[in-house]
mmCIF file of C-alpha atoms and ligand atoms in Angstrom:
data_model
loop_
_atom_site.group_PDB
_atom_site.id
_atom_site.type_symbol
_atom_site.label_atom_id
_atom_site.label_comp_id
_atom_site.label_asym_id
_atom_site.label_seq_id
_atom_site.Cartn_x
_atom_site.Cartn_y
_atom_site.Cartn_z
ATOM 1 C CA MET K 119 3.731 147.949 -1.108
ATOM 2 C CA ILE K 120 6.183 150.188 0.014
ATOM 3 C CA TYR K 121 4.942 151.600 3.008
ATOM 4 C CA ILE K 122 4.519 155.797 3.385
ATOM 5 C CA GLY K 123 5.511 158.754 5.373
ATOM 6 C CA ASN K 124 7.623 161.412 6.033
ATOM 7 C CA HIS K 125 9.163 163.082 9.511
ATOM 8 C CA LEU K 126 6.790 164.537 12.020
ATOM 9 C CA SER K 127 6.982 166.850 14.585
ATOM 10 C CA SER K 128 7.225 165.019 18.253
ATOM 11 C CA THR K 129 5.573 167.915 20.667
ATOM 12 C CA ALA K 130 2.312 166.984 20.698
ATOM 13 C CA GLY K 131 3.240 163.632 21.470
ATOM 14 C CA PHE K 132 2.848 159.648 20.497
ATOM 15 C CA LEU K 133 -0.672 159.466 18.905
ATOM 16 C CA ALA K 134 -0.696 162.707 17.302
ATOM 17 C CA MET K 135 1.893 161.922 15.320
ATOM 18 C CA GLY K 136 -0.168 159.098 14.072
ATOM 19 C CA LYS K 137 -2.982 161.090 13.832
ATOM 20 C CA ALA K 138 -1.141 163.823 11.663
ATOM 21 C CA ALA K 139 0.760 160.939 9.413
ATOM 22 C CA THR K 140 -2.822 159.280 8.226
ATOM 23 C CA LYS K 141 -3.955 163.432 7.453
ATOM 24 C CA LEU K 142 -0.621 163.536 5.141
ATOM 25 C CA GLY K 143 -1.542 160.060 3.270
ATOM 26 C CA GLY K 144 1.173 158.374 5.058
ATOM 27 C CA ASP K 145 1.600 154.779 6.951
ATOM 28 C CA THR K 146 4.648 155.203 8.396
ATOM 29 C CA PHE K 147 6.376 157.961 9.613
ATOM 30 C CA ALA K 148 9.745 159.482 11.328
ATOM 31 C CA PHE K 149 10.498 161.591 14.221
ATOM 32 C CA PHE K 150 13.132 162.806 16.887
ATOM 33 C CA THR K 151 13.188 160.789 19.957
ATOM 34 C CA ARG K 152 14.305 163.926 21.899
ATOM 35 C CA ASN K 153 15.486 167.686 20.901
ATOM 36 C CA PRO K 154 17.600 167.053 17.471
ATOM 37 C CA ARG K 155 20.641 168.881 19.230
ATOM 38 C CA GLY K 156 19.980 166.914 22.194
ATOM 39 C CA GLY K 157 20.420 167.487 25.621
ATOM 40 C CA LYS K 158 17.099 165.349 28.066
ATOM 41 C CA ALA K 159 14.510 163.820 26.522
ATOM 42 C CA LYS K 160 11.123 164.734 27.563
ATOM 43 C CA GLU K 161 8.768 162.256 29.811
ATOM 44 C CA ILE K 162 7.247 159.619 27.955
ATOM 45 C CA VAL K 163 3.693 159.206 28.594
ATOM 46 C CA LYS K 164 2.819 155.691 29.006
ATOM 47 C CA SER K 165 -1.026 155.749 28.118
ATOM 48 C CA ASP K 166 0.034 158.068 24.890
ATOM 49 C CA ALA K 167 2.816 155.313 23.771
ATOM 50 C CA ASP K 168 0.215 152.738 24.105
ATOM 51 C CA ALA K 169 -2.717 154.437 22.162
ATOM 52 C CA LEU K 170 -0.237 155.051 19.267
ATOM 53 C CA MET K 171 0.485 151.164 19.005
ATOM 54 C CA GLU K 172 -2.709 150.464 19.050
ATOM 55 C CA TYR K 173 -3.548 153.492 16.530
ATOM 56 C CA LEU K 174 -0.741 152.179 14.168
ATOM 57 C CA SER K 175 -2.118 148.324 14.129
ATOM 58 C CA GLU K 176 -5.906 149.884 13.762
ATOM 59 C CA ASN K 177 -4.607 151.624 11.031
ATOM 60 C CA LYS K 178 -2.126 148.959 9.239
ATOM 61 C CA PHE K 179 1.499 151.302 9.569
ATOM 62 C CA GLY K 180 4.728 150.397 8.910
ATOM 63 C CA PRO K 181 7.263 150.181 11.653
ATOM 64 C CA LEU K 182 8.235 153.543 12.568
ATOM 65 C CA VAL K 183 11.450 154.556 12.173
ATOM 66 C CA ALA K 184 12.502 157.239 14.860
ATOM 67 C CA HIS K 185 15.638 159.129 14.661
ATOM 68 C CA ALA K 186 18.683 160.066 17.241
ATOM 69 C CA PRO K 187 19.982 163.775 17.280
ATOM 70 C CA TYR K 188 21.973 164.540 14.909
ATOM 71 C CA THR K 189 24.098 165.896 17.592
ATOM 72 C CA MET K 190 24.948 162.367 19.433
ATOM 73 C CA ASN K 191 28.590 161.414 17.657
ATOM 74 C CA LEU K 192 29.627 157.924 19.243
ATOM 75 C CA CYS K 193 33.474 158.337 17.336
ATOM 76 C CA SER K 194 33.885 162.136 18.673
ATOM 77 C CA ASP K 195 37.513 162.556 19.540
ATOM 78 C CA LYS K 196 36.400 164.174 22.666
ATOM 79 C CA PRO K 197 35.101 161.581 25.300
ATOM 80 C CA ASP K 198 33.191 164.143 27.236
ATOM 81 C CA ILE K 199 30.763 163.681 24.146
ATOM 82 C CA ARG K 200 31.399 159.948 23.007
ATOM 83 C CA LYS K 201 29.929 159.510 26.568
ATOM 84 C CA PHE K 202 27.432 162.000 26.444
ATOM 85 C CA ALA K 203 25.984 160.148 23.382
ATOM 86 C CA ARG K 204 26.526 157.054 24.658
ATOM 87 C CA ASP K 205 24.329 158.283 27.611
ATOM 88 C CA MET K 206 22.202 159.503 24.843
ATOM 89 C CA LEU K 207 21.031 156.125 23.102
ATOM 90 C CA VAL K 208 20.964 154.153 26.317
ATOM 91 C CA ASP K 209 18.248 155.668 27.277
ATOM 92 C CA ASP K 210 17.226 156.564 23.823
ATOM 93 C CA MET K 211 16.477 152.636 24.033
ATOM 94 C CA GLU K 212 14.783 152.728 27.256
ATOM 95 C CA ARG K 213 12.071 155.156 25.598
ATOM 96 C CA MET K 214 12.132 153.165 22.631
ATOM 97 C CA GLU K 215 10.331 150.115 24.237
ATOM 98 C CA TYR K 216 7.536 152.334 24.779
ATOM 99 C CA VAL K 217 6.611 152.056 21.236
ATOM 100 C CA PRO K 218 8.115 148.113 20.334
ATOM 101 C CA GLY K 219 8.463 146.428 17.478
ATOM 102 C CA ASN K 220 10.094 149.488 15.927
ATOM 103 C CA LEU K 221 13.240 150.604 14.353
ATOM 104 C CA TYR K 222 15.839 153.592 15.388
ATOM 105 C CA ASN K 223 18.492 155.083 13.081
ATOM 106 C CA PHE K 224 21.873 156.909 13.511
ATOM 107 C CA HIS K 225 23.959 158.487 12.051
ATOM 108 C CA PRO K 226 27.298 156.343 12.616
ATOM 109 C CA GLY K 227 29.020 159.733 13.580
ATOM 110 C CA SER K 228 32.020 161.743 12.783
ATOM 111 C CA HIS K 229 35.806 160.297 12.598
ATOM 112 C CA VAL K 230 37.260 163.926 13.077
ATOM 113 C CA GLY K 231 40.911 162.614 12.063
ATOM 114 C CA GLN K 232 41.429 160.183 14.073
ATOM 115 C CA GLY K 233 40.383 157.701 11.106
ATOM 116 C CA VAL K 234 37.944 155.065 10.539
ATOM 117 C CA GLU K 235 39.126 151.882 12.145
ATOM 118 C CA THR K 236 39.171 154.106 16.076
ATOM 119 C CA ALA K 237 36.079 155.467 14.808
ATOM 120 C CA SER K 238 34.797 151.864 14.011
ATOM 121 C CA ASP K 239 35.870 150.936 18.094
ATOM 122 C CA TYR K 240 33.995 153.847 20.155
ATOM 123 C CA ILE K 241 31.392 152.737 17.730
ATOM 124 C CA VAL K 242 30.408 149.535 18.262
ATOM 125 C CA GLU K 243 31.338 149.864 21.915
ATOM 126 C CA ALA K 244 28.836 152.179 22.566
ATOM 127 C CA LEU K 245 26.388 150.145 20.473
ATOM 128 C CA ASP K 246 27.524 146.834 22.363
ATOM 129 C CA GLU K 247 26.068 149.274 25.964
ATOM 130 C CA ALA K 248 23.411 149.563 24.391
ATOM 131 C CA LEU K 249 21.928 146.758 22.513
ATOM 132 C CA THR K 250 20.736 143.845 24.572
ATOM 133 C CA PRO K 251 19.442 140.233 23.751
ATOM 134 C CA GLY K 252 15.818 140.851 24.982
ATOM 135 C CA MET K 253 15.367 144.406 23.323
ATOM 136 C CA HIS K 254 12.141 144.957 20.372
ATOM 137 C CA THR K 255 13.724 147.845 18.228
ATOM 138 C CA THR K 256 16.615 147.342 15.670
ATOM 139 C CA VAL K 257 18.605 149.878 15.769
ATOM 140 C CA LEU K 258 19.623 151.016 11.889
ATOM 141 C CA LEU K 259 22.964 152.993 10.818
ATOM 142 C CA GLU K 260 22.437 154.824 8.141
ATOM 143 C CA THR K 261 24.165 154.868 4.965
ATOM 144 C CA MET K 262 25.941 158.391 4.966
ATOM 145 C CA ALA K 263 27.354 161.080 1.779
ATOM 146 C CA GLY K 264 31.040 161.022 3.154
ATOM 147 C CA LYS K 265 30.655 164.672 3.917
ATOM 148 C CA GLY K 266 33.676 165.850 6.350
ATOM 149 C CA SER K 267 34.840 162.839 8.314
ATOM 150 C CA GLU K 268 31.667 161.044 8.414
ATOM 151 C CA VAL K 269 31.436 157.041 9.109
ATOM 152 C CA GLY K 270 29.654 155.351 7.309
ATOM 153 C CA ARG K 271 30.375 156.288 3.905
ATOM 154 C CA ASN K 272 30.342 153.247 1.863
ATOM 155 C CA PHE K 273 28.910 149.673 2.921
ATOM 156 C CA GLU K 274 32.088 148.282 3.623
ATOM 157 C CA GLU K 275 32.468 150.704 6.858
ATOM 158 C CA LEU K 276 28.589 149.740 8.075
ATOM 159 C CA ALA K 277 29.573 146.006 7.027
ATOM 160 C CA ALA K 278 32.286 146.259 9.478
ATOM 161 C CA ILE K 279 30.880 147.766 13.100
ATOM 162 C CA ARG K 280 27.882 144.947 11.993
ATOM 163 C CA ALA K 281 30.030 142.678 12.012
ATOM 164 C CA ARG K 282 31.524 143.388 15.065
ATOM 165 C CA VAL K 283 28.660 143.770 17.972
ATOM 166 C CA ARG K 284 27.914 140.890 19.666
ATOM 167 C CA CYS K 285 23.876 141.423 18.810
ATOM 168 C CA PRO K 286 24.104 142.150 15.600
ATOM 169 C CA GLU K 287 20.228 140.395 15.003
ATOM 170 C CA HIS K 288 19.184 143.786 16.751
ATOM 171 C CA LEU K 289 21.175 146.254 13.984
ATOM 172 C CA GLY K 290 20.340 146.884 10.444
ATOM 173 C CA VAL K 291 20.631 149.357 7.463
ATOM 174 C CA CYS K 292 18.675 152.475 6.567
ATOM 175 C CA LEU K 293 19.970 152.891 3.571
ATOM 176 C CA ASP K 294 18.908 157.302 2.257
ATOM 177 C CA THR K 295 18.820 157.942 -1.822
ATOM 178 C CA CYS K 296 20.469 160.847 -1.526
ATOM 179 C CA HIS K 297 23.624 160.083 0.588
ATOM 180 C CA VAL K 298 24.405 156.801 -1.881
ATOM 181 C CA TRP K 299 24.061 158.594 -4.219
ATOM 182 C CA ASP K 300 26.997 161.380 -2.896
ATOM 183 C CA GLY K 301 28.695 158.809 -1.225
ATOM 184 C CA GLY K 302 28.974 157.476 -5.172
ATOM 185 C CA TYR K 303 26.296 155.162 -5.702
ATOM 186 C CA ASP K 304 25.004 155.088 -9.090
ATOM 187 C CA ILE K 305 21.268 154.204 -8.284
ATOM 188 C CA SER K 306 20.106 155.180 -11.591
ATOM 189 C CA ASP K 307 21.056 150.636 -12.154
ATOM 190 C CA ILE K 308 19.506 150.416 -8.419
ATOM 191 C CA ASP K 309 18.831 146.148 -8.442
ATOM 192 C CA SER K 310 23.155 146.002 -9.379
ATOM 193 C CA VAL K 311 22.905 148.787 -5.740
ATOM 194 C CA LEU K 312 21.218 146.082 -3.949
ATOM 195 C CA ASP K 313 23.308 143.308 -5.577
ATOM 196 C CA GLU K 314 26.645 145.231 -3.817
ATOM 197 C CA PHE K 315 24.356 146.252 -0.792
ATOM 198 C CA ASP K 316 23.671 141.718 -0.747
ATOM 199 C CA ARG K 317 27.108 141.167 -1.581
ATOM 200 C CA VAL K 318 28.941 143.083 1.573
ATOM 201 C CA ILE K 319 26.169 143.980 4.007
ATOM 202 C CA GLY K 320 23.417 140.850 3.042
ATOM 203 C CA LEU K 321 20.256 142.734 1.777
ATOM 204 C CA GLU K 322 18.799 140.865 4.841
ATOM 205 C CA HIS K 323 19.455 143.802 6.841
ATOM 206 C CA LEU K 324 17.839 146.675 4.983
ATOM 207 C CA LYS K 325 15.121 147.413 6.541
ATOM 208 C CA ALA K 326 14.379 151.240 5.704
ATOM 209 C CA ILE K 327 14.688 154.105 3.560
ATOM 210 C CA HIS K 328 15.234 157.432 3.541
ATOM 211 C CA MET K 329 14.383 158.778 0.405
ATOM 212 C CA ASN K 330 15.178 162.389 -0.894
ATOM 213 C CA ASP K 331 16.122 163.334 -4.077
ATOM 214 C CA SER K 332 19.809 165.689 -3.814
ATOM 215 C CA MET K 333 20.661 169.088 -5.101
ATOM 216 C CA ASN K 334 23.950 167.592 -5.489
ATOM 217 C CA VAL K 335 25.602 165.420 -9.045
ATOM 218 C CA ILE K 336 26.964 161.149 -8.283
ATOM 219 C CA GLY K 337 29.323 161.448 -5.665
ATOM 220 C CA ALA K 338 29.438 164.388 -4.693
ATOM 221 C CA HIS K 339 29.011 163.747 -1.178
ATOM 222 C CA LYS K 340 27.557 166.658 0.197
ATOM 223 C CA ASP K 341 24.515 165.444 1.959
ATOM 224 C CA ARG K 342 22.042 168.007 0.729
ATOM 225 C CA HIS K 343 18.152 167.018 0.242
ATOM 226 C CA GLU K 344 16.143 168.346 -2.523
ATOM 227 C CA LYS K 345 12.493 167.871 -3.297
ATOM 228 C CA ILE K 346 11.603 164.365 -4.977
ATOM 229 C CA GLY K 347 11.589 164.844 -8.472
ATOM 230 C CA GLU K 348 13.179 168.228 -8.019
ATOM 231 C CA GLY K 349 17.007 167.479 -7.800
ATOM 232 C CA CYS K 350 19.839 165.494 -9.516
ATOM 233 C CA ILE K 351 18.387 162.174 -8.834
ATOM 234 C CA GLY K 352 15.006 162.938 -10.314
ATOM 235 C CA SER K 353 11.712 161.552 -10.780
ATOM 236 C CA GLU K 354 12.736 158.230 -12.928
ATOM 237 C CA ILE K 355 15.717 157.019 -10.820
ATOM 238 C CA LEU K 356 13.330 157.400 -6.999
ATOM 239 C CA LYS K 357 10.260 155.275 -9.013
ATOM 240 C CA SER K 358 12.436 152.523 -9.969
ATOM 241 C CA VAL K 359 14.110 152.378 -6.087
ATOM 242 C CA VAL K 360 9.759 152.595 -4.929
ATOM 243 C CA ARG K 361 8.974 149.679 -7.564
ATOM 244 C CA CYS K 362 11.982 148.116 -6.613
ATOM 245 C CA PRO K 363 10.644 144.178 -6.121
ATOM 246 C CA ARG K 364 13.755 143.536 -3.495
ATOM 247 C CA LEU K 365 12.643 147.089 -1.527
ATOM 248 C CA GLN K 366 9.187 146.252 -1.385
ATOM 249 C CA GLY K 367 7.759 146.003 2.614
ATOM 250 C CA LEU K 368 10.014 148.190 3.227
ATOM 251 C CA PRO K 369 8.871 152.235 5.144
ATOM 252 C CA PHE K 370 9.762 154.506 3.390
ATOM 253 C CA ILE K 371 10.551 158.032 4.740
ATOM 254 C CA LEU K 372 10.595 161.686 2.891
ATOM 255 C CA GLU K 373 13.235 163.815 4.463
ATOM 256 C CA THR K 374 13.154 166.667 2.111
ATOM 257 C CA PRO K 375 12.682 170.130 2.036
ATOM 258 C CA ASN K 376 8.960 170.170 2.145
ATOM 259 C CA ASP K 377 6.103 171.673 4.226
ATOM 260 C CA ASP K 378 2.954 169.656 5.871
ATOM 261 C CA GLU K 379 1.116 170.779 1.858
ATOM 262 C CA GLY K 380 4.040 169.138 0.486
ATOM 263 C CA TYR K 381 4.875 166.072 1.470
ATOM 264 C CA THR K 382 0.998 165.257 1.358
ATOM 265 C CA ARG K 383 1.320 166.310 -2.696
ATOM 266 C CA GLU K 384 4.344 164.088 -2.909
ATOM 267 C CA ILE K 385 3.078 161.473 -0.671
ATOM 268 C CA ALA K 386 0.302 160.606 -3.695
ATOM 269 C CA LEU K 387 2.654 161.479 -6.399
ATOM 270 C CA ILE K 388 4.963 157.320 -4.618
ATOM 271 C CA ARG K 389 1.582 156.117 -3.200
ATOM 272 C CA GLY K 390 0.895 156.518 -7.704
ATOM 273 C CA TRP K 391 4.400 154.660 -8.216
ATOM 274 C CA MET K 392 3.490 152.301 -6.696
ATOM 275 C CA LYS K 393 2.601 148.916 -8.309
HETATM 276 FE FE1 FE G 872 19.766 160.749 8.793
HETATM 277 FE FE1 FE G 873 18.156 160.290 6.176
HETATM 278 ZN ZN1 ZN G 874 21.365 163.989 4.696
#
């Protein structure tokens, strides 16, 4: 089995997200650690975080997959933007300690013309500040579609970052089906894509799946998510991903353009695909 859920709003607090996930049929979920456009985060109420932790274990949830703000660019060419992103990452690591044992996903960033090597140096520097031996969160680099100057357009770019951080045991990868498809990986043969992942990164470092269809053809480098079964990837391929024996036990997060009703339907659809 896999865990399945979708991205939820965090405005009503932690326990409310757990209950909202259950209502939609999920047993995991994603949430933004702060306003997706960045800025100062809301104060965490410890009793609310504790209540969620209890709720998750009582209801046998899989690991949660928190998402960093989209604007967090650790490898910007502007020092003030890099500093802002780094401070946000460090602060988020402290916040994640309120819900220990979960995952925190982020986009490596855009190098905006400096080249991927310079960008990776900045990303590694930031991770070395944020990742500490005693932490209880696993941080995930997300596979990207390769839109513009995005870092993480292939497995090699993510592996190069993992290889250089001081605490690689706290750094894994989240595979986004829309992004790898747009990046040119043919997931109609999921096994060979995972062989490639294993060879380059190591399959044991794959900790979560972002489950999306794509509005665009393979290799388009566009990153436009579509509802499950309504895009260019399609149900048959996505079903083979859900059923892939090597992905069992992972949290799958829907980031499809849906309302609650749509997510309820997609979660039920995917549960029907599980073996
Ligand atoms: Fe993402
Ligand atoms: Fe994603
Ligand atoms: Zn995307």
